Coordinates of C-alpha atoms in Angstrom, one line a residue:
M397 CA 0.1 -20.8 33.6
R398 CA 2.7 -18.6 32.0
T399 CA 0.4 -18.0 29.0
I400 CA -2.5 -17.0 31.3
A401 CA -0.2 -14.7 33.3
R402 CA 1.1 -13.0 30.2
Q403 CA -2.3 -12.4 28.8
A404 CA -3.6 -11.1 32.1
L405 CA -0.7 -8.6 32.4
L406 CA -1.2 -7.4 28.9
F407 CA -4.9 -7.1 29.4
F408 CA -4.5 -4.9 32.5
A409 CA -1.8 -2.9 30.8
V410 CA -4.1 -2.0 28.0
I411 CA -6.9 -1.2 30.4
A412 CA -4.5 1.2 32.1
S413 CA -3.7 2.9 28.8
A414 CA -7.4 3.3 28.0
V415 CA -8.2 4.7 31.4
L416 CA -5.4 7.2 31.1
A417 CA -6.5 8.2 27.7
S418 CA -10.1 8.6 28.9
A419 CA -8.9 10.8 31.8
A420 CA -6.8 12.9 29.4
L421 CA -9.8 13.4 27.2
A422 CA -11.8 14.8 30.0
D423 CA -9.1 17.4 30.8
G424 CA -8.6 20.2 28.3
D425 CA -9.4 20.5 24.6
P426 CA -11.3 17.4 23.5
E427 CA -9.9 17.3 19.9
L428 CA -6.3 17.5 21.2
R429 CA -7.0 14.8 23.8
L430 CA -8.6 12.5 21.3
A431 CA -5.6 12.8 19.1
E432 CA -3.4 11.9 22.1
A433 CA -5.7 8.9 22.8
I434 CA -5.2 7.7 19.2
R435 CA -1.5 7.9 19.6
A436 CA -1.9 5.8 22.8
F437 CA -4.0 3.3 20.7
Q438 CA -1.1 3.1 18.2
A439 CA 1.4 2.6 20.9
D440 CA -0.7 -0.2 22.4
S441 CA -0.9 -1.9 19.0
S442 CA 2.8 -1.7 18.6
T443 CA 3.3 -3.1 22.1
V444 CA 1.3 -6.1 21.3
T445 CA 3.0 -6.9 18.0
S446 CA 6.5 -6.3 19.3
F447 CA 5.9 -8.4 22.4
H448 CA 4.4 -11.2 20.4
S449 CA 6.8 -11.2 17.5
L450 CA 5.4 -14.3 15.9
E451 CA 1.8 -14.9 14.8
G452 CA -0.1 -17.5 16.8
P453 CA -3.0 -17.9 19.2
E454 CA -1.4 -15.7 21.9
R455 CA -0.9 -12.8 19.6
F456 CA -4.3 -13.1 18.1
A457 CA -5.9 -13.1 21.5
A458 CA -3.8 -10.1 22.7
E459 CA -4.7 -8.1 19.6
E460 CA -8.4 -8.9 20.1
A461 CA -8.3 -8.0 23.8
A462 CA -6.5 -4.7 23.2
D463 CA -8.9 -3.6 20.4
A464 CA -12.0 -4.6 22.4
I465 CA -11.0 -2.3 25.2
W466 CA -10.4 0.6 22.8
R467 CA -13.7 -0.1 21.1
S468 CA -15.5 0.0 24.5
W469 CA -13.7 3.2 25.4
L470 CA -14.6 4.8 22.1
A471 CA -18.3 3.9 22.5
G472 CA -18.3 5.7 25.8
L473 CA -17.2 9.0 24.3
P474 CA -19.9 11.7 23.9
F475 CA -19.8 12.0 20.1
E476 CA -22.3 14.9 20.0
S477 CA -20.1 17.0 22.2
L478 CA -17.1 16.8 19.8
A479 CA -16.3 19.4 17.2
T480 CA -15.5 18.6 13.6
A481 CA -11.9 17.3 14.0
G482 CA -12.9 15.2 17.0
R483 CA -15.9 13.7 15.2
I484 CA -13.7 12.8 12.2
D485 CA -11.1 11.1 14.4
Y486 CA -13.9 9.2 16.2
L487 CA -15.3 7.9 13.0
L488 CA -11.9 7.0 11.6
L489 CA -10.9 5.1 14.8
E490 CA -14.2 3.3 14.7
A491 CA -13.7 2.3 11.1
L492 CA -10.1 1.2 11.8
L493 CA -11.2 -1.0 14.6
D494 CA -13.8 -2.6 12.3
R495 CA -11.1 -3.1 9.7
R496 CA -8.8 -4.7 12.2
A497 CA -11.5 -7.0 13.4
A498 CA -12.1 -8.2 9.8
D499 CA -8.4 -8.5 9.2
L500 CA -7.9 -10.5 12.4
A501 CA -10.7 -12.9 11.4
R502 CA -9.1 -13.4 8.0
R503 CA -5.6 -13.9 9.5
R504 CA -7.0 -16.5 12.0
A505 CA -8.6 -18.4 9.2
E506 CA -5.5 -18.3 7.0
Y507 CA -3.4 -19.3 10.0
A508 CA -5.6 -22.4 10.7
K509 CA -5.1 -23.5 7.1
A510 CA -1.4 -22.8 7.1
L511 CA -0.4 -24.4 10.4
P512 CA -0.6 -28.0 9.1
L513 CA 1.9 -26.9 6.3
A514 CA 4.2 -25.3 8.9
G515 CA 4.6 -28.1 11.4
W516 CA 7.6 -26.6 13.1
H517 CA 5.8 -23.4 14.0
D518 CA 4.3 -24.6 17.3
L519 CA 7.8 -25.5 18.5
V520 CA 9.1 -22.1 17.6
L521 CA 6.2 -20.4 19.4
E522 CA 7.1 -22.4 22.5
I523 CA 10.7 -21.2 22.3
E524 CA 9.6 -17.6 21.8
A525 CA 7.3 -17.8 24.9
A526 CA 10.1 -19.3 27.0
H527 CA 12.6 -16.7 25.7
R528 CA 10.2 -13.9 26.8
D529 CA 9.9 -15.5 30.2
G530 CA 13.7 -15.8 30.7
G531 CA 13.7 -19.6 30.5
P532 CA 14.8 -22.0 31.8
F533 CA 15.5 -24.0 28.7
E534 CA 15.9 -27.8 28.6
Y535 CA 18.7 -27.7 26.0
R536 CA 18.9 -31.4 25.4
R537 CA 15.2 -31.8 25.0
L538 CA 15.1 -28.8 22.6
A539 CA 17.9 -30.4 20.5
E540 CA 15.9 -33.6 20.3
R541 CA 12.8 -31.7 19.1
L542 CA 14.7 -29.5 16.6
G543 CA 16.6 -32.5 15.1
P544 CA 13.6 -33.8 13.0
V545 CA 12.7 -30.4 11.6
P546 CA 14.8 -30.6 8.4
A547 CA 13.3 -34.0 7.5
A548 CA 9.8 -32.8 8.2
V549 CA 10.3 -29.7 6.0
A550 CA 11.7 -31.9 3.2
E551 CA 8.5 -34.0 3.4
L552 CA 6.4 -30.9 3.1
R553 CA 8.2 -30.0 -0.1
A554 CA 7.5 -33.4 -1.5
H555 CA 3.8 -32.7 -1.3
R556 CA 3.6 -29.3 -3.1
E557 CA 0.2 -30.2 -4.4
A558 CA -1.1 -29.1 -1.0
F559 CA -0.5 -25.5 -2.1
A560 CA -2.2 -25.9 -5.4
G561 CA -4.3 -22.9 -6.5
S562 CA -4.0 -20.9 -3.2
G563 CA -1.8 -17.9 -3.4
P564 CA -2.7 -16.5 0.0
L565 CA -1.9 -19.9 1.7
V566 CA 1.6 -20.0 0.1
R567 CA 2.3 -16.5 1.2
R568 CA 1.1 -17.2 4.7
V569 CA 3.3 -20.3 5.1
S570 CA 6.3 -18.4 3.6
A571 CA 5.8 -15.5 5.9
L572 CA 5.6 -17.8 9.0
A573 CA 8.8 -19.6 7.8
R574 CA 10.8 -16.4 7.3
A575 CA 9.6 -15.0 10.7
D576 CA 10.5 -18.3 12.4
A577 CA 13.9 -18.5 10.8
D578 CA 14.7 -14.9 11.7
F579 CA 13.6 -15.5 15.3
L580 CA 15.8 -18.6 15.7
T581 CA 18.8 -16.6 14.4
G582 CA 18.2 -13.8 16.9
W583 CA 17.5 -16.3 19.8
Y584 CA 20.7 -18.1 19.2
G585 CA 22.6 -14.8 19.1
Q586 CA 21.1 -13.8 22.5
H587 CA 22.2 -17.0 24.3
A588 CA 25.2 -18.7 22.6
D589 CA 27.9 -16.3 23.8
H590 CA 26.6 -16.3 27.4
D591 CA 25.7 -19.9 28.1
P592 CA 28.3 -22.6 27.0
L593 CA 25.7 -25.4 27.4
F594 CA 23.4 -23.6 25.0
G595 CA 25.8 -23.7 22.1
W596 CA 27.0 -27.2 23.1
W597 CA 23.6 -28.7 22.7
L598 CA 21.9 -26.5 20.2
E599 CA 24.4 -25.1 17.7
Q600 CA 24.0 -27.8 15.0
P601 CA 20.3 -28.8 15.4
L602 CA 19.2 -25.2 15.6
A603 CA 21.3 -24.2 12.5
A604 CA 20.0 -27.1 10.5
A605 CA 16.3 -26.4 11.5
R606 CA 16.7 -22.7 10.8
D607 CA 18.3 -23.2 7.4
A608 CA 15.6 -25.8 6.4
I609 CA 12.8 -23.4 7.4
R610 CA 14.3 -20.5 5.6
G611 CA 15.0 -22.7 2.6
H612 CA 11.4 -23.7 2.6
A613 CA 10.3 -20.1 2.3
D614 CA 12.7 -19.6 -0.6
F615 CA 11.3 -22.7 -2.2
L616 CA 7.7 -21.4 -1.8
D617 CA 8.5 -17.9 -3.1
G618 CA 10.8 -19.0 -5.9
E619 CA 9.2 -22.1 -7.2
V620 CA 5.6 -22.6 -5.9
L621 CA 4.4 -19.0 -6.0
P622 CA 5.3 -18.3 -9.6
E623 CA 3.4 -21.4 -10.7
I624 CA 0.4 -20.4 -8.6
K625 CA 0.4 -17.0 -10.2
K626 CA -0.4 -18.7 -13.5
T627 CA -3.5 -20.3 -11.9
E628 CA -6.9 -18.7 -12.6
N629 CA -7.8 -16.3 -9.9
A630 CA -5.5 -17.7 -7.3
F631 CA -5.6 -14.4 -5.3
A632 CA -9.2 -13.3 -6.0
V633 CA -11.0 -12.2 -2.9
G634 CA -14.6 -12.0 -4.1
A635 CA -17.4 -9.4 -3.9
E636 CA -18.0 -9.6 -0.2
A637 CA -14.4 -8.7 0.7
L638 CA -14.3 -5.9 -1.8
D639 CA -17.6 -4.5 -0.6
L640 CA -16.3 -4.4 3.0
D641 CA -13.1 -2.6 1.9
L642 CA -15.2 0.0 0.1
R643 CA -17.4 0.6 3.1
L644 CA -14.5 1.0 5.4
E645 CA -13.0 3.6 3.0
F646 CA -16.4 5.5 3.2
L647 CA -16.8 5.0 -0.6
P648 CA -20.4 5.0 -2.0
Y649 CA -19.8 1.9 -4.1
T650 CA -20.2 -1.9 -4.2
A651 CA -17.7 -3.9 -6.3
E652 CA -20.3 -4.2 -9.0
T653 CA -21.1 -0.5 -9.2
L654 CA -17.5 0.5 -9.1
L655 CA -16.7 -1.9 -11.9
A656 CA -19.5 -0.5 -14.0
D657 CA -18.2 3.1 -13.4
G658 CA -14.6 2.0 -14.1
E659 CA -15.7 0.5 -17.5
R660 CA -17.5 3.7 -18.3
W661 CA -14.5 5.9 -17.3
F662 CA -12.3 3.7 -19.4
A663 CA -14.5 4.1 -22.5
E664 CA -14.7 7.9 -22.0
T665 CA -10.9 8.2 -21.6
R666 CA -10.3 6.1 -24.6
E667 CA -12.5 8.3 -26.7
D668 CA -10.5 11.4 -25.6
L669 CA -7.2 9.6 -26.3
V670 CA -8.4 8.6 -29.8
R671 CA -9.3 12.2 -30.6
T672 CA -5.9 13.4 -29.4
A673 CA -4.2 10.6 -31.3
E674 CA -5.6 11.9 -34.5
L675 CA -3.7 15.2 -34.0
V676 CA -0.5 13.3 -33.4
H677 CA -0.8 10.8 -36.3
P678 CA -3.5 12.1 -38.7
G679 CA -5.3 9.3 -40.5
G680 CA -3.7 6.6 -38.4
T681 CA -4.8 4.5 -35.4
W682 CA -4.4 5.4 -31.8
Q683 CA -1.8 2.6 -31.5
E684 CA 0.2 4.2 -34.2
A685 CA 0.1 7.6 -32.4
L686 CA 1.3 5.9 -29.2
A687 CA 4.1 4.3 -31.2
D688 CA 5.1 7.8 -32.4
I689 CA 5.5 9.2 -28.9
K690 CA 7.1 6.0 -27.6
A691 CA 9.8 6.5 -30.3
D692 CA 10.7 9.9 -28.9
Q693 CA 13.1 8.8 -26.2
V694 CA 15.6 10.6 -24.0
E695 CA 19.2 10.0 -25.1
I696 CA 21.0 7.2 -23.1
G697 CA 22.9 8.7 -20.2
S698 CA 20.8 11.9 -20.1
E699 CA 17.6 10.5 -18.4
R700 CA 18.6 11.6 -14.9
A701 CA 19.1 15.1 -16.0
Y702 CA 15.9 15.1 -18.0
V703 CA 13.9 13.8 -14.9
H704 CA 15.5 16.4 -12.7
A705 CA 14.8 19.2 -15.2
L706 CA 11.1 18.2 -15.3
A707 CA 10.9 18.1 -11.5
T708 CA 12.3 21.7 -11.3
E709 CA 10.0 22.9 -14.1
S710 CA 6.9 21.4 -12.3
I711 CA 7.8 23.2 -9.1
E712 CA 8.0 26.5 -10.9
F713 CA 4.7 25.7 -12.6
V714 CA 3.0 25.1 -9.2
R715 CA 4.3 28.5 -8.0
A716 CA 3.4 30.4 -11.2
K717 CA -0.2 29.0 -11.1
R718 CA -0.5 29.3 -7.3
L719 CA -1.8 25.7 -7.1
V720 CA -0.5 24.6 -3.6
P721 CA 1.5 26.4 -0.9
L722 CA 5.1 25.0 -1.0
P723 CA 6.5 25.0 2.6
P724 CA 10.2 25.5 3.5
L725 CA 12.3 22.4 3.0
V726 CA 9.7 20.7 0.6
E727 CA 12.3 20.9 -2.2
K728 CA 14.6 18.5 -0.3
W729 CA 14.2 15.5 -2.6
S730 CA 16.4 13.3 -4.7
L731 CA 16.4 10.8 -7.5
V732 CA 17.3 7.1 -7.5
S733 CA 17.5 4.8 -10.5
I734 CA 15.4 1.6 -10.3
D735 CA 17.6 -1.4 -10.9
R736 CA 17.0 -4.2 -13.4
D737 CA 15.3 -6.6 -11.0
A738 CA 13.0 -4.0 -9.4
Q739 CA 11.9 -2.8 -12.8
R740 CA 10.0 -6.1 -13.2
T741 CA 7.6 -4.7 -10.5
Y742 CA 8.1 -1.0 -11.0
P743 CA 8.6 -0.5 -14.7
F744 CA 7.9 3.3 -14.6
A745 CA 8.5 5.0 -11.2
Y746 CA 7.8 5.0 -7.5
Y747 CA 8.1 7.4 -4.5
S748 CA 9.6 6.4 -1.1
G749 CA 10.8 8.7 1.6
N750 CA 11.9 11.8 -0.1
R751 CA 13.2 9.9 -3.1
M752 CA 11.7 9.3 -6.5
G753 CA 12.7 6.1 -8.2
W754 CA 12.7 6.3 -12.0
S755 CA 13.0 3.5 -14.6
Y756 CA 15.0 3.4 -17.8
A757 CA 16.9 0.9 -19.8
V758 CA 20.0 -0.5 -18.0
R759 CA 23.1 -2.1 -19.5
S760 CA 22.5 -5.6 -18.1
Q761 CA 19.0 -6.0 -19.6
S762 CA 18.5 -8.0 -22.8
Q763 CA 18.1 -6.0 -26.0
E764 CA 14.4 -6.7 -26.1
V765 CA 13.8 -5.6 -22.5
K766 CA 16.0 -2.5 -23.1
E767 CA 13.9 -1.5 -26.1
A768 CA 10.6 -2.0 -24.2
A769 CA 11.9 0.1 -21.3
L770 CA 12.9 2.9 -23.6
R771 CA 9.5 2.9 -25.3
G772 CA 7.6 2.7 -22.0
N773 CA 9.5 5.5 -20.4
N774 CA 9.5 8.0 -23.3
R775 CA 9.6 11.7 -22.9
Y776 CA 5.9 12.2 -22.8
V777 CA 5.1 9.5 -20.2
T778 CA 7.9 10.9 -18.0
R779 CA 6.4 14.4 -18.2
T780 CA 3.3 13.0 -16.6
V781 CA 5.0 10.7 -14.1
V782 CA 7.5 13.2 -12.5
P783 CA 5.0 15.7 -11.1
H784 CA 2.9 12.8 -9.9
E785 CA 5.7 11.4 -7.9
L786 CA 7.3 14.6 -6.6
I787 CA 5.7 18.1 -6.6
P788 CA 2.8 18.6 -6.4
G789 CA 2.2 14.8 -6.1
H790 CA 3.4 12.2 -3.6
H791 CA 6.4 14.1 -2.2
L792 CA 4.3 17.2 -1.4
Q793 CA 1.4 15.3 0.0
T794 CA 3.7 13.2 2.2
F795 CA 5.5 16.4 3.4
Y796 CA 2.1 17.8 4.6
A797 CA 1.1 14.5 6.2
D798 CA 4.3 14.3 8.1
R799 CA 3.6 17.7 9.7
H800 CA -0.2 18.0 10.2
R801 CA -2.5 15.9 12.4
T802 CA 0.2 13.2 12.5
H803 CA -1.9 11.0 14.7
R804 CA -4.0 10.3 11.6
A805 CA -1.2 8.3 10.1
A806 CA -3.0 5.3 11.5
F807 CA -5.9 6.0 9.1
R808 CA -3.8 6.3 5.9
S809 CA -6.0 5.9 2.8
S810 CA -4.6 4.9 -0.6
V811 CA -7.6 6.6 -2.1
L812 CA -6.3 9.9 -0.9
V813 CA -2.6 9.1 -1.5
E814 CA -2.9 7.8 -5.0
G815 CA -6.0 9.9 -5.7
W816 CA -4.0 13.0 -4.9
G817 CA -1.2 12.0 -7.2
F818 CA -3.5 11.4 -10.1
Y819 CA -5.5 14.5 -9.3
T820 CA -2.4 16.6 -9.7
E821 CA -2.0 15.2 -13.3
L822 CA -5.6 16.2 -14.1
L823 CA -5.0 19.6 -12.5
F824 CA -1.8 20.1 -14.6
D825 CA -3.7 19.2 -17.7
Q826 CA -6.3 21.8 -16.9
M827 CA -3.7 24.4 -16.2
G828 CA -1.7 23.9 -19.5
W829 CA 1.2 21.7 -18.4
F830 CA 0.8 19.5 -21.5
R831 CA 1.6 22.0 -24.2
T832 CA 1.4 19.9 -27.4
P833 CA -0.8 17.0 -28.7
K834 CA 2.1 14.6 -28.0
E835 CA 2.5 15.7 -24.5
R836 CA -1.3 15.4 -23.9
L837 CA -1.4 12.0 -25.5
G838 CA 1.2 10.9 -23.0
H839 CA -1.0 12.2 -20.2
L840 CA -4.1 10.5 -21.6
H841 CA -2.3 7.3 -21.9
W842 CA -1.6 7.3 -18.2
K843 CA -5.2 8.3 -17.5
L844 CA -6.3 5.3 -19.6
I845 CA -4.0 3.1 -17.5
R846 CA -5.6 4.3 -14.3
A847 CA -9.1 3.5 -15.6
A848 CA -7.9 0.1 -16.9
R849 CA -6.5 -0.8 -13.5
I850 CA -10.1 -0.6 -12.1
V851 CA -11.4 -2.7 -14.9
V852 CA -8.8 -5.5 -14.8
T853 CA -8.4 -5.8 -11.0
L854 CA -12.1 -5.8 -10.2
R855 CA -12.8 -8.3 -13.0
Y856 CA -10.0 -10.4 -11.6
H857 CA -11.2 -10.3 -8.0
L858 CA -14.7 -11.1 -9.1
S859 CA -13.3 -14.1 -11.0
R860 CA -14.2 -12.7 -14.4
M861 CA -10.6 -12.4 -15.8
K862 CA -7.4 -14.4 -15.5
Q863 CA -4.0 -12.9 -14.9
S864 CA -2.9 -13.7 -18.5
E865 CA -6.1 -11.9 -19.7
M866 CA -5.2 -8.9 -17.6
V867 CA -1.8 -8.7 -19.3
D868 CA -3.4 -9.0 -22.7
F869 CA -6.0 -6.3 -21.9
L870 CA -3.3 -3.9 -20.9
V871 CA -1.3 -4.6 -24.0
N872 CA -4.1 -4.7 -26.6
E873 CA -6.6 -2.2 -25.1
V874 CA -4.3 0.2 -23.3
G875 CA -1.1 0.1 -25.4
L876 CA 1.4 -0.9 -22.7
E877 CA 4.6 -2.8 -23.6
R878 CA 4.1 -6.5 -22.7
D879 CA 7.0 -6.4 -20.1
G880 CA 5.4 -3.3 -18.5
A881 CA 2.0 -4.9 -18.5
Q882 CA 3.3 -8.0 -16.9
G883 CA 5.1 -5.9 -14.2
E884 CA 1.8 -4.1 -13.6
V885 CA -0.1 -7.3 -13.1
D886 CA 2.6 -8.8 -10.9
R887 CA 2.4 -5.8 -8.7
Y888 CA -1.4 -6.0 -8.5
M889 CA -1.1 -9.4 -6.9
T890 CA 0.9 -8.0 -4.0
Y891 CA -1.3 -4.9 -3.2
S892 CA -4.7 -4.7 -1.5
P893 CA -7.5 -5.5 -3.9
L894 CA -8.8 -1.9 -4.1
Y895 CA -5.4 -0.2 -4.3
Q896 CA -5.5 0.0 -8.1
A897 CA -8.9 1.7 -8.1
S898 CA -7.6 4.3 -5.7
Y899 CA -6.0 6.5 -8.4
M900 CA -9.1 7.3 -10.4
V901 CA -11.7 7.0 -7.6
G902 CA -9.7 9.3 -5.4
A903 CA -8.9 11.9 -8.1
R904 CA -12.6 12.1 -9.1
Q905 CA -13.6 12.5 -5.4
I906 CA -11.1 15.4 -5.1
V907 CA -12.4 17.0 -8.3
A908 CA -16.0 16.7 -6.9
L909 CA -15.0 18.2 -3.6
R910 CA -13.2 21.1 -5.3
E911 CA -16.4 21.9 -7.3
E912 CA -18.5 21.7 -4.2
A913 CA -16.1 24.0 -2.4
K914 CA -16.4 26.5 -5.3
T915 CA -20.2 26.4 -4.9
V916 CA -19.9 27.0 -1.1
A917 CA -17.3 29.8 -1.3
G918 CA -18.6 31.5 -4.4
Q919 CA -16.4 34.4 -5.5
G920 CA -14.2 33.9 -2.5
F921 CA -12.9 30.4 -3.6
D922 CA -9.2 30.1 -3.5
L923 CA -7.7 27.0 -5.2
E924 CA -4.4 27.2 -3.3
E925 CA -6.2 27.5 0.0
F926 CA -8.5 24.6 -0.9
H927 CA -5.5 22.3 -1.6
R928 CA -3.8 23.4 1.7
R929 CA -6.9 22.6 3.8
L930 CA -7.2 19.2 2.1
L931 CA -3.6 18.2 2.6
E932 CA -3.5 19.4 6.2
Q933 CA -6.2 16.8 7.0
N934 CA -3.5 14.2 6.5
S935 CA -3.9 11.0 4.4
I936 CA -7.4 10.1 5.5
P937 CA -10.4 9.1 3.4
I938 CA -11.6 12.0 1.3
A939 CA -15.2 11.6 2.5
M940 CA -14.0 12.5 6.0
S941 CA -11.8 15.4 4.8
R942 CA -14.8 16.9 3.1
Y943 CA -16.4 17.8 6.4
A944 CA -13.3 19.8 7.6
V945 CA -12.6 21.4 4.2
L946 CA -16.2 22.6 3.8
D947 CA -16.9 23.2 7.5
F948 CA -19.8 20.9 7.4
E949 CA -21.3 19.2 10.5
V950 CA -20.1 15.6 10.8
P951 CA -23.1 13.2 11.4
R952 CA -22.8 10.2 13.7
H953 CA -23.5 7.8 10.8
P954 CA -22.2 9.4 7.5

């Protein structure tokens, strides 16, 4: 009865939100009101996931009910009466609801497979539901039910063959285990100091169960998952899932056509790299030319100053070339070094918040790893990476997204985010940032990496390449250090399948949009204004930004 009551209350609460949003849309500027409705949708989604902190049937049903109401509400809006911004928001929300439905179906299927391997989870769900309802708890009975959990977990470990070859299954069980252990820790903290009988009955059995569950997650992540990563295509999703992701990103590809284009782009980029390599190392191979630039390294202890100087230089370059408007406060950024362990996943750089993480050799690494890190993060690679991460790349793009059409954060597209970062590299190349053949070779090496990411990840997800073969390809055909290549592939396994294609696909879309904007504007085209208008659309799929940037009518079915 409690479950039915909870679901009924949530259902009517979501209806109320949708009704209020619909009423708001009818009063005042439709685009502004639609933006407010999208914020209400985000708030509803957060309410469901915070109320149901653990995955299970109740949470799945609540998510489905909330999204169904919003889908019904959206279908009742008069699309034709909306202007450009409203139509874009409409289509983005519709696509997001489609994505969430597909994701929910996938999570339900994975949950059904994971539950027999997480036998404690139903008990923890019962405790969570009773905790939300304020009890009462039958402490003695709970102690009796928690008591066998450690032995049951140990039995699961003894049958690790149940996880063989299924990376998603291992991750799902591990995620359930960590969430359950965290919940039990918090639950105990909420009651133990207030109810003496709670601790008297539950302190020891709860601690033993929690530690066994958390230890199981550590076992899966530390022992089982590394072995599964060696299995052929343990994380491959297949063509159908890739095609769905492409459609929901408004990209005009199938997995097969994108792979074909990626292979063509790789070949074209390699030809350009070989021509430039001849200027760096006349009469030699492109691998020898790459070895030349890899040997030109920043002096140990000076790398932070070098990265900072490049960042400052790139900002002045943007201003001098009038590439993108730089708002006040945009230069509030900082640098953080990537530690030894994190370099296994991020061997080059990353951006987070207003900070750029940069990789370089560290004292605690082995000599072999130090040398590889020095070669991989040479002067010329760093000259490409720094503008990509800071200005005019991720830092600037994020700065705009945090201040313009912020309701569209729900529709964040990696194709725009990573596409913009790589686009700025291409733009800098066009504008003369890479002044010597060595500097341009460093840029082209990174361009080749982006094309290679499409090739190896799509081949992998289509079960045409193993993980070990991905590493070999990046070493032999791209010229990455083996440690860097392994770090790349390890990271691919944790991102969405299309993420690695986002760099080159997104950059090429922006280039095409820029050329289209030039044709539309003629002599009045302003590059700085084009970039401003694009960034102010927030981090949405580029195909949707196109309508706003070019002032084109948005069709109901683009």
